PDB file of C-alpha atoms in Angstrom:
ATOM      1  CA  UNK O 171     100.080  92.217 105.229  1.00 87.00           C
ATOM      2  CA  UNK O 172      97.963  94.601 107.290  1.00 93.00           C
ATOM      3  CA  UNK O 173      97.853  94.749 110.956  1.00 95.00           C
ATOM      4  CA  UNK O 174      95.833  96.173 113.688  1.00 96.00           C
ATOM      5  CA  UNK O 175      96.877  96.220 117.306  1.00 95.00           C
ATOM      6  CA  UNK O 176      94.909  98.148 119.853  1.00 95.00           C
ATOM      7  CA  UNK O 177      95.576  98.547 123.528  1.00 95.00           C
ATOM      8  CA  UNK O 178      94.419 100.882 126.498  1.00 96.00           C
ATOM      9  CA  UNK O 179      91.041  99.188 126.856  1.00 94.00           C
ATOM     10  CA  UNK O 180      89.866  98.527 130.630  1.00 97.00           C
ATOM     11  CA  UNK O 181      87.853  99.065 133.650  1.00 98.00           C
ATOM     12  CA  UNK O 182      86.645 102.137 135.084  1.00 98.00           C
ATOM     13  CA  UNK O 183      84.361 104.022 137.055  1.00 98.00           C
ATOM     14  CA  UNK O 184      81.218 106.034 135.661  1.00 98.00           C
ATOM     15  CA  UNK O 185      82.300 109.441 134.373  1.00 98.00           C
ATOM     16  CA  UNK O 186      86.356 108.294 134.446  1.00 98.00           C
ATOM     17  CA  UNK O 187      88.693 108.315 131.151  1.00 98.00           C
ATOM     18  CA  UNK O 188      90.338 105.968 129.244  1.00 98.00           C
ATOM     19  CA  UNK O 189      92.258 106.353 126.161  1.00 98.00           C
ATOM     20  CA  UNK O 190      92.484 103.333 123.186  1.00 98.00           C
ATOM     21  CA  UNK O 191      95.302 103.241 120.905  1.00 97.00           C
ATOM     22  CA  UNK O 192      95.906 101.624 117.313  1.00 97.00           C
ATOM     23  CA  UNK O 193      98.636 100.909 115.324  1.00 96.00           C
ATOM     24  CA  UNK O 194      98.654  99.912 112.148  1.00 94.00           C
ATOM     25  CA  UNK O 195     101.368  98.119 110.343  1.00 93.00           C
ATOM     26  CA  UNK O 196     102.028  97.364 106.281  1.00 89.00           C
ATOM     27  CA  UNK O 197     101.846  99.147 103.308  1.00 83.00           C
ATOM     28  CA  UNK O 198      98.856 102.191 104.362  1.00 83.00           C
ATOM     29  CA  UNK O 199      98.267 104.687 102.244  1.00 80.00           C
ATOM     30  CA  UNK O 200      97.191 108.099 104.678  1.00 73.00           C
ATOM     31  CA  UNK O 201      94.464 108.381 102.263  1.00 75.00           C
ATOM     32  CA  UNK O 202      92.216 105.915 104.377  1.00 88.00           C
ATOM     33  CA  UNK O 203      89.852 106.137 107.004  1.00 93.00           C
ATOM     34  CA  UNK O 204      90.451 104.805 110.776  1.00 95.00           C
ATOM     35  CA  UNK O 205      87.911 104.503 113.092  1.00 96.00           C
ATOM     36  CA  UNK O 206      86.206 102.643 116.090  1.00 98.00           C
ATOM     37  CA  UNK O 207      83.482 100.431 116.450  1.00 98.00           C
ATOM     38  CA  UNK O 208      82.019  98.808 119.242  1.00 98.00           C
ATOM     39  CA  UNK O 209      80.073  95.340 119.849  1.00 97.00           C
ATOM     40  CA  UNK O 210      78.002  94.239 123.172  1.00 95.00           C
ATOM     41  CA  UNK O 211      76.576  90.709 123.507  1.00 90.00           C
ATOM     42  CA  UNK O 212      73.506  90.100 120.801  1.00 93.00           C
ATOM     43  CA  UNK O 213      73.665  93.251 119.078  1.00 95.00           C
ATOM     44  CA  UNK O 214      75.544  94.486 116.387  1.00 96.00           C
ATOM     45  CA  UNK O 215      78.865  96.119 116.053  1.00 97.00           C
ATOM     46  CA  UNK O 216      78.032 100.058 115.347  1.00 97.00           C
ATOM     47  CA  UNK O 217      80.099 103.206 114.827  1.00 98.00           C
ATOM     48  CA  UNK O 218      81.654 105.143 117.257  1.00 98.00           C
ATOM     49  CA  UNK O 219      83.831 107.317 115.885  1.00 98.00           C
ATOM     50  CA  UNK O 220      85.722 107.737 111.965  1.00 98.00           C
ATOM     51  CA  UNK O 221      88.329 109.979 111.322  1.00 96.00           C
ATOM     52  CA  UNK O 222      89.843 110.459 107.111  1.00 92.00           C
ATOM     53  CA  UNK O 223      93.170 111.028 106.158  1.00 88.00           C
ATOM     54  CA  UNK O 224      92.587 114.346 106.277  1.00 88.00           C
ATOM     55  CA  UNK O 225      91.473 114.661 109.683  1.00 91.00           C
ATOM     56  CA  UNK O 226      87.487 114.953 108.993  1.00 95.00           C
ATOM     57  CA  UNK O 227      85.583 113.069 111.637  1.00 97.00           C
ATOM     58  CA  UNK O 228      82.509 111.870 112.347  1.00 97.00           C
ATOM     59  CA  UNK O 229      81.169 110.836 115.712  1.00 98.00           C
ATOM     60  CA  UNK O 230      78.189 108.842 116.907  1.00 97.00           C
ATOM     61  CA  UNK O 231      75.533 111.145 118.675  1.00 98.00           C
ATOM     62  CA  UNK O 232      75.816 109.392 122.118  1.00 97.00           C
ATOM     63  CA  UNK O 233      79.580 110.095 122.393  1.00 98.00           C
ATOM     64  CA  UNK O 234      79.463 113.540 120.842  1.00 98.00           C
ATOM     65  CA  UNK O 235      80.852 116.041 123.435  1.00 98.00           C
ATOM     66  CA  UNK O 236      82.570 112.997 125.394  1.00 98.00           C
ATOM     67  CA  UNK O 237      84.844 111.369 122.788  1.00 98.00           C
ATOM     68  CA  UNK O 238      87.850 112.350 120.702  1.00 98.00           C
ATOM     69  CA  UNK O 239      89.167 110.162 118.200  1.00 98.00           C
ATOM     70  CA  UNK O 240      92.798 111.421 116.426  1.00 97.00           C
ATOM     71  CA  UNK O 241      95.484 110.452 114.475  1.00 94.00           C
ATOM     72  CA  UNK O 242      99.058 110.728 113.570  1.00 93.00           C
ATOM     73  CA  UNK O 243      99.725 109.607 109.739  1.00 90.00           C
ATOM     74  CA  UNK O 244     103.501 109.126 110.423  1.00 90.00           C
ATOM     75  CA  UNK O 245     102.966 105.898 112.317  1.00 91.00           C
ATOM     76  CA  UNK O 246      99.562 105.147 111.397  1.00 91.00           C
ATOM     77  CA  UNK O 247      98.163 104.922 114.880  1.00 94.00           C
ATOM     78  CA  UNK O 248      94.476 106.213 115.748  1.00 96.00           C
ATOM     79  CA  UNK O 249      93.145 107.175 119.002  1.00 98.00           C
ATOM     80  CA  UNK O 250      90.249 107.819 121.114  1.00 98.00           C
ATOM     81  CA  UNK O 251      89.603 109.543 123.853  1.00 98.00           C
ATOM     82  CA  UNK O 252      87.331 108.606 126.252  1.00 98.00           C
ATOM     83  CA  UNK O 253      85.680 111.103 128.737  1.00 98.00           C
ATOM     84  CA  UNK O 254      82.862 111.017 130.835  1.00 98.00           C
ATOM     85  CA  UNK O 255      82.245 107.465 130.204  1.00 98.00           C
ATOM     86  CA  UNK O 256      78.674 105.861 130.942  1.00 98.00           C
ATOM     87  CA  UNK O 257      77.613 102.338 131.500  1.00 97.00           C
ATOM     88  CA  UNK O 258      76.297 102.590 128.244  1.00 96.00           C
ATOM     89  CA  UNK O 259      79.400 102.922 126.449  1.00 98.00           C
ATOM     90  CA  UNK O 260      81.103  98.911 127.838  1.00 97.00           C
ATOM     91  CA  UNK O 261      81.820  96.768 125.055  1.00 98.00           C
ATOM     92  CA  UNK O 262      84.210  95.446 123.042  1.00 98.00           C
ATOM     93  CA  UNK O 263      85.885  98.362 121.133  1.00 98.00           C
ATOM     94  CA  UNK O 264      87.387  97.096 117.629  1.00 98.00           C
ATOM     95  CA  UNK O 265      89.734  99.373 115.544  1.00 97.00           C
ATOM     96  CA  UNK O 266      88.730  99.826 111.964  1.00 96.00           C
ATOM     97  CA  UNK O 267      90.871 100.765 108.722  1.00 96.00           C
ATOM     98  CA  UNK O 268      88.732 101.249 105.274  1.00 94.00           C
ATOM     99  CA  UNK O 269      91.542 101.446 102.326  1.00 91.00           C
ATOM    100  CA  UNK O 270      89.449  99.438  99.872  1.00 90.00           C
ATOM    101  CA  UNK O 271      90.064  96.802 101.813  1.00 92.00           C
ATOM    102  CA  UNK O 272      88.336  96.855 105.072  1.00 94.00           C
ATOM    103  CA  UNK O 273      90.635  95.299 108.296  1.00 96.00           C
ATOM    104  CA  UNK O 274      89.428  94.733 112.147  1.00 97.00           C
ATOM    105  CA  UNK O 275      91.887  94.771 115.000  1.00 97.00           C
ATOM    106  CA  UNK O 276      91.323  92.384 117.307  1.00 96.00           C
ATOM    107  CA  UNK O 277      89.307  93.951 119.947  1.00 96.00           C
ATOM    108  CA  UNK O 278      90.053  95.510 123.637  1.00 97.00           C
ATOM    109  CA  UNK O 279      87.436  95.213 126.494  1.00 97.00           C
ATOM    110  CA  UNK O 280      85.876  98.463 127.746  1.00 98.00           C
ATOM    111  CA  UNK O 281      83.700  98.262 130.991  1.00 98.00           C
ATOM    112  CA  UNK O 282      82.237 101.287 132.946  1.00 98.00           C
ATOM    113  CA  UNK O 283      80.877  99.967 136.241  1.00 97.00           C
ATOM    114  CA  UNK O 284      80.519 100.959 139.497  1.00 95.00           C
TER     115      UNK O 284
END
């Protein structure tokens, strides 16, 4: 069974850092893609950043330049990085693994506030 457990969500200032972690547990092949997607209140839950088993990315435009997702195939975790954060980017961050079979972590709070 297939797991997804992210952490390093939280609260912090406009243009401060923070750094999200996922680890996935279970039979995973590397040939997948992990990712991150985000969900505020009434709208939809939209890309943030993808990254293959390969290492090919792909980011949304507002966090190009800001944002670094990664990834270390030998214990299937995915990261992002998280600079200059705006007010724009709070919501719920949800890890994402597409091997056929699509699977959701559970979700870790992100607020930038002042």
């Amino acid at each position: 069974q297939v797991q997804l457990v992210e952490s390093g969500g939280g609260s912090v200032q406009p243009g401060g850092s923070l750094r999200l972690f996922c680890v996935a547990s279970g039979n995973i092949p590397s040939s997948n893609l992990m990712g991150w997607f985000r969900q505020v209140p009434g709208k939809q839950r939209e890309l943030v950043a993808m990254i293959g088993g390969g290492g090919s990315t792909n980011y949304r435009d507002s966090v190009k330049g800001r944002f670094t997702i990664s990834r270390d195939n030998a214990v299937n975790t995915v990261y992002l990085q998280m600079n200059s954060l705006k007010a724009e980017d709070t919501g719920v961050y949800y890890c994402h693994l597409n091997m056929g079979t699509i699977y959701w972590g559970q979700g870790t709070q992100v607020t930038v506030s002042s």
